[in-house]
Amino acid sequence: MSIKRIGILGAGRAGTALARAAASARIDVRIAGSRPPRMMKYHLAQYASHATAVLAEDIAEDADLVVLMVPQEELDDIDVPSLAGILLVDATNRWEDEPLPDWLETSLDAGLSSSEGIATHFKSSRVVKALNHISHWDMDADRATKQSAQRALGVASDNKQDAQTVSELTVALGFSPVLLPNLAAGRGLEPGGAIFNEVLDAATLSARLGPSAQ
Ligand SMILES: NC(=O)c1ccc[n+]([C@@H]2O[C@H](COP(=O)([O-])OP(=O)(O)OC[C@H]3O[C@@H](n4cnc5c(N)ncnc54)[C@H](OP(=O)(O)O)[C@@H]3O)[C@@H](O)[C@H]2O)c1
């Protein structure tokens, strides 16, 4: 596998579950919250003991990709230039009536998917939508459970190579990737859609997403 190290922005329920799953797959993990690394010592000892805490603005250093797992209402606090050039996996969702940054509201009002809106803001990054429609409980399930369920996860990207890289990560984490043809198709992975938080195999997930799934 080509993925050796990932960065995770957000060290809450989702970020630490991904960190544990990635560590089980022997992937090196760097993780950042809004707090400085020295203030995350006990939190990480409990929830993601194999991950290394770094400053948020250093998360992309030497990483093969960065996964965005902070609440959407906090996105204005993320340093955009520090993510320039990186493959940025948008795993965020809007939660109920969570307030959004103005630029994201504007994008949604214009009919874009949430990841297209995020790609508009993080314009110097290569945004892929993935890892958002699975709960932290299921992300952290043991490998045998995942394999017996053959759970599928969608990957939406405008770039085939980036989609392939995120698919590799998905497999390493114990899931079956289903590639979607473009970032716009990531709308099907959002809350309220046909597959959100559902445990589905690849054929069923593809069928539910319809023609946008390959
Ligand atoms: N929970 C799930 O099952 C799940 C699954 C898939 C996707 N998601 C999505 O992932 C996102 C996070 O959800 P969550 O449930 O993990 O939330 P959470 O438990 O509230 O954790 C949020 C994390 O974001 C960090 N954060 C906030 N502002 C930040 C900033 N400017 N820079 C770096 N880190 C920052 C917080 O750090 P501090 O604590 O240091 O402030 C905290 O570690 C949401 O968009 C959610 O929809 C969640």
PDB file of C-alpha atoms and ligand atoms in Angstrom:
ATOM      1  CA  MET A   1       0.000   0.000   0.000  1.00  0.00           C
ATOM      2  CA  SER A   2       1.274   3.460  -0.836  1.00  0.00           C
ATOM      3  CA  ILE A   3      -0.223   5.172   2.231  1.00  0.00           C
ATOM      4  CA  LYS A   4       2.280   5.342   5.049  1.00  0.00           C
ATOM      5  CA  ARG A   5       1.130   8.333   7.066  1.00  0.00           C
ATOM      6  CA  ILE A   6      -2.127  10.255   7.371  1.00  0.00           C
ATOM      7  CA  GLY A   7      -2.977  13.455   9.156  1.00  0.00           C
ATOM      8  CA  ILE A   8      -6.327  13.866  10.895  1.00  0.00           C
ATOM      9  CA  LEU A   9      -7.721  17.346  11.593  1.00  0.00           C
ATOM     10  CA  GLY A  10     -10.065  16.882  14.538  1.00  0.00           C
ATOM     11  CA  ALA A  11      -9.437  14.669  17.538  1.00  0.00           C
ATOM     12  CA  GLY A  12     -13.014  14.139  18.664  1.00  0.00           C
ATOM     13  CA  ARG A  13     -15.221  11.060  18.272  1.00  0.00           C
ATOM     14  CA  ALA A  14     -14.659  10.662  14.543  1.00  0.00           C
ATOM     15  CA  GLY A  15     -10.984  11.656  14.440  1.00  0.00           C
ATOM     16  CA  THR A  16      -9.885   9.367  17.249  1.00  0.00           C
ATOM     17  CA  ALA A  17     -11.932   6.423  15.883  1.00  0.00           C
ATOM     18  CA  LEU A  18     -10.197   6.840  12.524  1.00  0.00           C
ATOM     19  CA  ALA A  19      -6.851   7.144  14.297  1.00  0.00           C
ATOM     20  CA  ARG A  20      -7.419   3.818  16.073  1.00  0.00           C
ATOM     21  CA  ALA A  21      -8.548   2.099  12.873  1.00  0.00           C
ATOM     22  CA  ALA A  22      -5.569   3.460  10.931  1.00  0.00           C
ATOM     23  CA  ALA A  23      -3.123   2.424  13.652  1.00  0.00           C
ATOM     24  CA  SER A  24      -4.579  -1.111  13.462  1.00  0.00           C
ATOM     25  CA  ALA A  25      -3.800  -1.010   9.746  1.00  0.00           C
ATOM     26  CA  ARG A  26      -0.188  -0.013  10.570  1.00  0.00           C
ATOM     27  CA  ILE A  27      -0.611   3.482   9.188  1.00  0.00           C
ATOM     28  CA  ASP A  28       1.258   6.232  10.992  1.00  0.00           C
ATOM     29  CA  VAL A  29      -1.179   8.863  12.307  1.00  0.00           C
ATOM     30  CA  ARG A  30      -0.701  12.520  13.162  1.00  0.00           C
ATOM     31  CA  ILE A  31      -3.665  14.232  14.690  1.00  0.00           C
ATOM     32  CA  ALA A  32      -4.603  17.786  15.657  1.00  0.00           C
ATOM     33  CA  GLY A  33      -7.394  19.474  17.551  1.00  0.00           C
ATOM     34  CA  SER A  34      -7.910  23.127  18.261  1.00  0.00           C
ATOM     35  CA  ARG A  35      -5.818  22.744  21.396  1.00  0.00           C
ATOM     36  CA  PRO A  36      -2.011  22.609  21.290  1.00  0.00           C
ATOM     37  CA  PRO A  37      -0.431  19.117  21.374  1.00  0.00           C
ATOM     38  CA  ARG A  38       0.683  19.379  25.009  1.00  0.00           C
ATOM     39  CA  MET A  39      -2.960  19.833  26.045  1.00  0.00           C
ATOM     40  CA  MET A  40      -4.036  16.673  24.206  1.00  0.00           C
ATOM     41  CA  LYS A  41      -1.735  14.291  26.073  1.00  0.00           C
ATOM     42  CA  TYR A  42      -4.315  12.644  28.344  1.00  0.00           C
ATOM     43  CA  HIS A  43      -7.084  12.762  25.753  1.00  0.00           C
ATOM     44  CA  LEU A  44      -4.962  10.883  23.229  1.00  0.00           C
ATOM     45  CA  ALA A  45      -3.616   8.464  25.810  1.00  0.00           C
ATOM     46  CA  GLN A  46      -7.212   7.406  26.342  1.00  0.00           C
ATOM     47  CA  TYR A  47      -8.659   7.601  22.823  1.00  0.00           C
ATOM     48  CA  ALA A  48      -5.851   7.301  20.268  1.00  0.00           C
ATOM     49  CA  SER A  49      -2.716   6.180  22.004  1.00  0.00           C
ATOM     50  CA  HIS A  50      -0.749   5.426  18.802  1.00  0.00           C
ATOM     51  CA  ALA A  51      -1.348   8.826  17.247  1.00  0.00           C
ATOM     52  CA  THR A  52       1.105  11.719  17.494  1.00  0.00           C
ATOM     53  CA  ALA A  53      -0.353  15.114  18.361  1.00  0.00           C
ATOM     54  CA  VAL A  54       0.798  18.005  16.177  1.00  0.00           C
ATOM     55  CA  LEU A  55      -0.249  21.598  15.662  1.00  0.00           C
ATOM     56  CA  ALA A  56      -3.171  21.900  13.239  1.00  0.00           C
ATOM     57  CA  GLU A  57      -1.099  24.018  10.862  1.00  0.00           C
ATOM     58  CA  ASP A  58       1.537  21.238  10.677  1.00  0.00           C
ATOM     59  CA  ILE A  59      -0.929  18.422   9.930  1.00  0.00           C
ATOM     60  CA  ALA A  60      -0.019  18.065   6.245  1.00  0.00           C
ATOM     61  CA  GLU A  61       3.731  17.771   6.825  1.00  0.00           C
ATOM     62  CA  ASP A  62       5.005  14.462   5.409  1.00  0.00           C
ATOM     63  CA  ALA A  63       1.444  13.110   5.197  1.00  0.00           C
ATOM     64  CA  ASP A  64       0.099  11.200   2.192  1.00  0.00           C
ATOM     65  CA  LEU A  65      -3.292  12.750   2.839  1.00  0.00           C
ATOM     66  CA  VAL A  66      -5.214  14.687   5.494  1.00  0.00           C
ATOM     67  CA  VAL A  67      -8.703  13.778   6.705  1.00  0.00           C
ATOM     68  CA  LEU A  68     -10.919  16.699   7.705  1.00  0.00           C
ATOM     69  CA  MET A  69     -12.935  15.704  10.778  1.00  0.00           C
ATOM     70  CA  VAL A  70     -13.822  18.967  12.495  1.00  0.00           C
ATOM     71  CA  PRO A  71     -17.385  20.301  12.845  1.00  0.00           C
ATOM     72  CA  GLN A  72     -18.355  22.327   9.775  1.00  0.00           C
ATOM     73  CA  GLU A  73     -19.089  25.353  11.946  1.00  0.00           C
ATOM     74  CA  GLU A  74     -15.377  25.430  12.886  1.00  0.00           C
ATOM     75  CA  LEU A  75     -14.057  25.357   9.315  1.00  0.00           C
ATOM     76  CA  ASP A  76     -13.240  29.068   9.287  1.00  0.00           C
ATOM     77  CA  ASP A  77     -10.588  28.377  11.921  1.00  0.00           C
ATOM     78  CA  ILE A  78      -8.668  25.970   9.661  1.00  0.00           C
ATOM     79  CA  ASP A  79      -5.567  27.451   8.067  1.00  0.00           C
ATOM     80  CA  VAL A  80      -6.141  27.079   4.311  1.00  0.00           C
ATOM     81  CA  PRO A  81      -2.533  27.673   3.082  1.00  0.00           C
ATOM     82  CA  SER A  82      -1.169  24.935   5.374  1.00  0.00           C
ATOM     83  CA  LEU A  83      -3.207  22.418   3.344  1.00  0.00           C
ATOM     84  CA  ALA A  84      -2.022  23.628  -0.071  1.00  0.00           C
ATOM     85  CA  GLY A  85      -1.366  20.763  -2.476  1.00  0.00           C
ATOM     86  CA  ILE A  86      -2.503  18.041  -0.075  1.00  0.00           C
ATOM     87  CA  LEU A  87      -5.141  15.401  -0.793  1.00  0.00           C
ATOM     88  CA  LEU A  88      -7.850  16.509   1.651  1.00  0.00           C
ATOM     89  CA  VAL A  89     -10.503  13.922   2.522  1.00  0.00           C
ATOM     90  CA  ASP A  90     -13.660  15.753   3.512  1.00  0.00           C
ATOM     91  CA  ALA A  91     -15.355  13.556   6.119  1.00  0.00           C
ATOM     92  CA  THR A  92     -17.518  16.339   7.518  1.00  0.00           C
ATOM     93  CA  ASN A  93     -21.300  16.542   7.683  1.00  0.00           C
ATOM     94  CA  ARG A  94     -23.699  19.258   8.640  1.00  0.00           C
ATOM     95  CA  TRP A  95     -25.401  18.271  11.857  1.00  0.00           C
ATOM     96  CA  GLU A  96     -29.036  19.359  12.104  1.00  0.00           C
ATOM     97  CA  ASP A  97     -29.147  23.171  12.272  1.00  0.00           C
ATOM     98  CA  GLU A  98     -25.421  23.609  12.947  1.00  0.00           C
ATOM     99  CA  PRO A  99     -24.457  27.149  11.886  1.00  0.00           C
ATOM    100  CA  LEU A 100     -22.181  27.190   8.857  1.00  0.00           C
ATOM    101  CA  PRO A 101     -19.483  29.552   7.616  1.00  0.00           C
ATOM    102  CA  ASP A 102     -20.907  32.100   5.167  1.00  0.00           C
ATOM    103  CA  TRP A 103     -18.911  30.707   2.230  1.00  0.00           C
ATOM    104  CA  LEU A 104     -20.351  27.225   2.800  1.00  0.00           C
ATOM    105  CA  GLU A 105     -23.916  28.530   3.093  1.00  0.00           C
ATOM    106  CA  THR A 106     -23.372  30.441  -0.151  1.00  0.00           C
ATOM    107  CA  SER A 107     -22.115  27.316  -1.938  1.00  0.00           C
ATOM    108  CA  LEU A 108     -25.020  25.210  -0.707  1.00  0.00           C
ATOM    109  CA  ASP A 109     -27.490  27.927  -1.721  1.00  0.00           C
ATOM    110  CA  ALA A 110     -25.915  27.842  -5.188  1.00  0.00           C
ATOM    111  CA  GLY A 111     -26.697  24.125  -5.411  1.00  0.00           C
ATOM    112  CA  LEU A 112     -23.242  22.694  -4.778  1.00  0.00           C
ATOM    113  CA  SER A 113     -22.675  19.576  -2.690  1.00  0.00           C
ATOM    114  CA  SER A 114     -21.061  20.253   0.681  1.00  0.00           C
ATOM    115  CA  SER A 115     -17.714  18.891  -0.538  1.00  0.00           C
ATOM    116  CA  GLU A 116     -17.824  21.077  -3.635  1.00  0.00           C
ATOM    117  CA  GLY A 117     -18.344  24.002  -1.284  1.00  0.00           C
ATOM    118  CA  ILE A 118     -15.408  22.872   0.819  1.00  0.00           C
ATOM    119  CA  ALA A 119     -13.309  22.449  -2.349  1.00  0.00           C
ATOM    120  CA  THR A 120     -14.163  26.026  -3.305  1.00  0.00           C
ATOM    121  CA  HIS A 121     -12.841  27.256   0.042  1.00  0.00           C
ATOM    122  CA  PHE A 122      -9.801  24.936   0.221  1.00  0.00           C
ATOM    123  CA  LYS A 123      -9.045  25.676  -3.428  1.00  0.00           C
ATOM    124  CA  SER A 124      -5.356  24.836  -3.195  1.00  0.00           C
ATOM    125  CA  SER A 125      -6.109  21.316  -1.855  1.00  0.00           C
ATOM    126  CA  ARG A 126      -7.349  18.227  -3.766  1.00  0.00           C
ATOM    127  CA  VAL A 127     -10.667  17.471  -2.069  1.00  0.00           C
ATOM    128  CA  VAL A 128     -12.205  13.974  -2.002  1.00  0.00           C
ATOM    129  CA  LYS A 129     -15.459  13.145  -0.205  1.00  0.00           C
ATOM    130  CA  ALA A 130     -15.200   9.961   1.886  1.00  0.00           C
ATOM    131  CA  LEU A 131     -15.401   8.474   5.388  1.00  0.00           C
ATOM    132  CA  ASN A 132     -18.328  10.737   6.346  1.00  0.00           C
ATOM    133  CA  HIS A 133     -21.273   8.325   6.187  1.00  0.00           C
ATOM    134  CA  ILE A 134     -20.017   5.839   8.772  1.00  0.00           C
ATOM    135  CA  SER A 135     -20.363   6.443  12.502  1.00  0.00           C
ATOM    136  CA  HIS A 136     -17.343   6.487  14.759  1.00  0.00           C
ATOM    137  CA  TRP A 137     -18.652   3.316  16.417  1.00  0.00           C
ATOM    138  CA  ASP A 138     -18.548   1.412  13.136  1.00  0.00           C
ATOM    139  CA  MET A 139     -15.233   2.904  12.039  1.00  0.00           C
ATOM    140  CA  ASP A 140     -13.681   1.461  15.133  1.00  0.00           C
ATOM    141  CA  ALA A 141     -15.284  -2.013  14.895  1.00  0.00           C
ATOM    142  CA  ASP A 142     -12.836  -4.886  14.897  1.00  0.00           C
ATOM    143  CA  ARG A 143     -11.592  -6.105  11.533  1.00  0.00           C
ATOM    144  CA  ALA A 144     -13.450  -9.452  11.662  1.00  0.00           C
ATOM    145  CA  THR A 145     -16.773  -7.674  12.141  1.00  0.00           C
ATOM    146  CA  LYS A 146     -16.065  -5.328   9.262  1.00  0.00           C
ATOM    147  CA  GLN A 147     -15.071  -8.149   6.926  1.00  0.00           C
ATOM    148  CA  SER A 148     -18.060 -10.312   7.736  1.00  0.00           C
ATOM    149  CA  ALA A 149     -20.335  -7.364   7.010  1.00  0.00           C
ATOM    150  CA  GLN A 150     -18.300  -6.438   3.864  1.00  0.00           C
ATOM    151  CA  ARG A 151     -19.355  -2.895   4.486  1.00  0.00           C
ATOM    152  CA  ALA A 152     -18.895  -0.496   1.585  1.00  0.00           C
ATOM    153  CA  LEU A 153     -17.870   3.168   1.772  1.00  0.00           C
ATOM    154  CA  GLY A 154     -18.263   5.702  -1.019  1.00  0.00           C
ATOM    155  CA  VAL A 155     -15.386   7.738  -2.459  1.00  0.00           C
ATOM    156  CA  ALA A 156     -16.276  10.813  -4.544  1.00  0.00           C
ATOM    157  CA  SER A 157     -13.590  12.702  -6.438  1.00  0.00           C
ATOM    158  CA  ASP A 158     -12.918  14.618  -9.640  1.00  0.00           C
ATOM    159  CA  ASN A 159      -9.466  13.019  -9.841  1.00  0.00           C
ATOM    160  CA  LYS A 160      -8.989   9.310 -10.569  1.00  0.00           C
ATOM    161  CA  GLN A 161      -5.588   9.038  -8.882  1.00  0.00           C
ATOM    162  CA  ASP A 162      -6.833  10.705  -5.702  1.00  0.00           C
ATOM    163  CA  ALA A 163      -9.916   8.455  -5.703  1.00  0.00           C
ATOM    164  CA  GLN A 164      -7.589   5.463  -6.012  1.00  0.00           C
ATOM    165  CA  THR A 165      -5.474   6.631  -3.074  1.00  0.00           C
ATOM    166  CA  VAL A 166      -8.530   7.077  -0.832  1.00  0.00           C
ATOM    167  CA  SER A 167      -9.849   3.695  -2.000  1.00  0.00           C
ATOM    168  CA  GLU A 168      -6.575   2.132  -0.824  1.00  0.00           C
ATOM    169  CA  LEU A 169      -7.038   3.758   2.570  1.00  0.00           C
ATOM    170  CA  THR A 170     -10.631   2.468   2.694  1.00  0.00           C
ATOM    171  CA  VAL A 171      -9.456  -1.084   2.007  1.00  0.00           C
ATOM    172  CA  ALA A 172      -6.674  -0.806   4.595  1.00  0.00           C
ATOM    173  CA  LEU A 173      -9.281   0.239   7.165  1.00  0.00           C
ATOM    174  CA  GLY A 174     -11.278  -2.912   6.399  1.00  0.00           C
ATOM    175  CA  PHE A 175     -14.006  -1.654   4.040  1.00  0.00           C
ATOM    176  CA  SER A 176     -14.958  -2.023   0.368  1.00  0.00           C
ATOM    177  CA  PRO A 177     -14.675   1.219  -1.628  1.00  0.00           C
ATOM    178  CA  VAL A 178     -17.322   2.279  -4.124  1.00  0.00           C
ATOM    179  CA  LEU A 179     -16.019   4.949  -6.498  1.00  0.00           C
ATOM    180  CA  LEU A 180     -18.300   7.794  -7.515  1.00  0.00           C
ATOM    181  CA  PRO A 181     -17.513   9.628 -10.777  1.00  0.00           C
ATOM    182  CA  ASN A 182     -16.993  13.107  -9.382  1.00  0.00           C
ATOM    183  CA  LEU A 183     -17.100  15.285  -6.291  1.00  0.00           C
ATOM    184  CA  ALA A 184     -20.643  16.452  -7.054  1.00  0.00           C
ATOM    185  CA  ALA A 185     -21.827  12.841  -6.699  1.00  0.00           C
ATOM    186  CA  GLY A 186     -20.657  12.987  -3.084  1.00  0.00           C
ATOM    187  CA  ARG A 187     -24.027  14.563  -2.383  1.00  0.00           C
ATOM    188  CA  GLY A 188     -25.375  10.996  -2.260  1.00  0.00           C
ATOM    189  CA  LEU A 189     -23.141  10.327   0.770  1.00  0.00           C
ATOM    190  CA  GLU A 190     -24.509  13.236   2.794  1.00  0.00           C
ATOM    191  CA  PRO A 191     -26.927  13.059   5.766  1.00  0.00           C
ATOM    192  CA  GLY A 192     -30.490  12.495   4.626  1.00  0.00           C
ATOM    193  CA  GLY A 193     -29.315  10.563   1.558  1.00  0.00           C
ATOM    194  CA  ALA A 194     -30.083   6.969   0.641  1.00  0.00           C
ATOM    195  CA  ILE A 195     -27.047   5.373   2.273  1.00  0.00           C
ATOM    196  CA  PHE A 196     -26.090   7.596   5.233  1.00  0.00           C
ATOM    197  CA  ASN A 197     -25.059   5.562   8.280  1.00  0.00           C
ATOM    198  CA  GLU A 198     -26.355   2.358   6.681  1.00  0.00           C
ATOM    199  CA  VAL A 199     -24.347  -0.869   6.742  1.00  0.00           C
ATOM    200  CA  LEU A 200     -24.424  -1.926   3.072  1.00  0.00           C
ATOM    201  CA  ASP A 201     -22.263  -4.109   0.848  1.00  0.00           C
ATOM    202  CA  ALA A 202     -20.795  -2.627  -2.342  1.00  0.00           C
ATOM    203  CA  ALA A 203     -23.523  -3.866  -4.689  1.00  0.00           C
ATOM    204  CA  THR A 204     -26.315  -2.535  -2.471  1.00  0.00           C
ATOM    205  CA  LEU A 205     -24.598   0.796  -1.848  1.00  0.00           C
ATOM    206  CA  SER A 206     -24.030   1.241  -5.610  1.00  0.00           C
ATOM    207  CA  ALA A 207     -27.633   0.343  -6.372  1.00  0.00           C
ATOM    208  CA  ARG A 208     -28.961   2.797  -3.794  1.00  0.00           C
ATOM    209  CA  LEU A 209     -26.788   5.600  -5.150  1.00  0.00           C
ATOM    210  CA  GLY A 210     -28.031   4.887  -8.654  1.00  0.00           C
ATOM    211  CA  PRO A 211     -26.243   5.816 -11.877  1.00  0.00           C
ATOM    212  CA  SER A 212     -23.730   8.060 -10.079  1.00  0.00           C
ATOM    213  CA  ALA A 213     -22.018   4.981  -8.556  1.00  0.00           C
ATOM    214  CA  GLN A 214     -19.666   2.950 -10.728  1.00  0.00           C
TER     215      GLN A 214
HETATM  216  N1  LIG B   1     -19.042  11.318  15.145  1.00  0.00           N
HETATM  217  C1  LIG B   1     -19.173  10.539  14.080  1.00  0.00           C
HETATM  218  O1  LIG B   1     -19.585   9.355  14.180  1.00  0.00           O
HETATM  219  C2  LIG B   1     -18.784  11.071  12.715  1.00  0.00           C
HETATM  220  C3  LIG B   1     -18.600  10.177  11.652  1.00  0.00           C
HETATM  221  C4  LIG B   1     -18.237  10.658  10.397  1.00  0.00           C
HETATM  222  C5  LIG B   1     -18.067  12.017  10.209  1.00  0.00           C
HETATM  223  N2  LIG B   1     -18.248  12.873  11.253  1.00  0.00           N
HETATM  224  C6  LIG B   1     -18.047  14.316  11.014  1.00  0.00           C
HETATM  225  O2  LIG B   1     -16.781  14.667  11.534  1.00  0.00           O
HETATM  226  C7  LIG B   1     -16.832  16.008  12.074  1.00  0.00           C
HETATM  227  C8  LIG B   1     -16.413  15.943  13.545  1.00  0.00           C
HETATM  228  O3  LIG B   1     -17.366  15.159  14.247  1.00  0.00           O
HETATM  229  P1  LIG B   1     -17.056  14.606  15.716  1.00  0.00           P
HETATM  230  O4  LIG B   1     -18.249  13.821  16.080  1.00  0.00           O
HETATM  231  O5  LIG B   1     -15.708  13.944  15.761  1.00  0.00           O
HETATM  232  O6  LIG B   1     -16.990  15.958  16.542  1.00  0.00           O
HETATM  233  P2  LIG B   1     -16.411  16.181  18.039  1.00  0.00           P
HETATM  234  O7  LIG B   1     -16.410  14.898  18.784  1.00  0.00           O
HETATM  235  O8  LIG B   1     -17.139  17.345  18.597  1.00  0.00           O
HETATM  236  O9  LIG B   1     -14.876  16.590  17.792  1.00  0.00           O
HETATM  237  C9  LIG B   1     -14.540  17.767  17.110  1.00  0.00           C
HETATM  238  C10 LIG B   1     -13.030  17.889  17.049  1.00  0.00           C
HETATM  239  O10 LIG B   1     -12.714  18.973  16.157  1.00  0.00           O
HETATM  240  C11 LIG B   1     -11.621  19.675  16.740  1.00  0.00           C
HETATM  241  N3  LIG B   1     -11.533  21.036  16.226  1.00  0.00           N
HETATM  242  C12 LIG B   1     -12.418  22.050  16.350  1.00  0.00           C
HETATM  243  N4  LIG B   1     -11.926  23.142  15.734  1.00  0.00           N
HETATM  244  C13 LIG B   1     -10.699  22.808  15.238  1.00  0.00           C
HETATM  245  C14 LIG B   1      -9.695  23.511  14.514  1.00  0.00           C
HETATM  246  N5  LIG B   1      -9.854  24.774  14.159  1.00  0.00           N
HETATM  247  N6  LIG B   1      -8.555  22.835  14.190  1.00  0.00           N
HETATM  248  C15 LIG B   1      -8.390  21.546  14.517  1.00  0.00           C
HETATM  249  N7  LIG B   1      -9.311  20.831  15.202  1.00  0.00           N
HETATM  250  C16 LIG B   1     -10.460  21.454  15.562  1.00  0.00           C
HETATM  251  C17 LIG B   1     -11.904  19.639  18.231  1.00  0.00           C
HETATM  252  O11 LIG B   1     -10.697  19.906  18.907  1.00  0.00           O
HETATM  253  P3  LIG B   1     -10.699  20.476  20.435  1.00  0.00           P
HETATM  254  O12 LIG B   1     -11.422  19.459  21.266  1.00  0.00           O
HETATM  255  O13 LIG B   1      -9.252  20.614  20.734  1.00  0.00           O
HETATM  256  O14 LIG B   1     -11.457  21.775  20.375  1.00  0.00           O
HETATM  257  C18 LIG B   1     -12.367  18.188  18.389  1.00  0.00           C
HETATM  258  O15 LIG B   1     -11.248  17.331  18.521  1.00  0.00           O
HETATM  259  C19 LIG B   1     -18.265  16.491  11.864  1.00  0.00           C
HETATM  260  O16 LIG B   1     -18.383  17.234  10.678  1.00  0.00           O
HETATM  261  C20 LIG B   1     -19.061  15.203  11.753  1.00  0.00           C
HETATM  262  O17 LIG B   1     -20.259  15.340  11.017  1.00  0.00           O
HETATM  263  C21 LIG B   1     -18.593  12.431  12.501  1.00  0.00           C
END
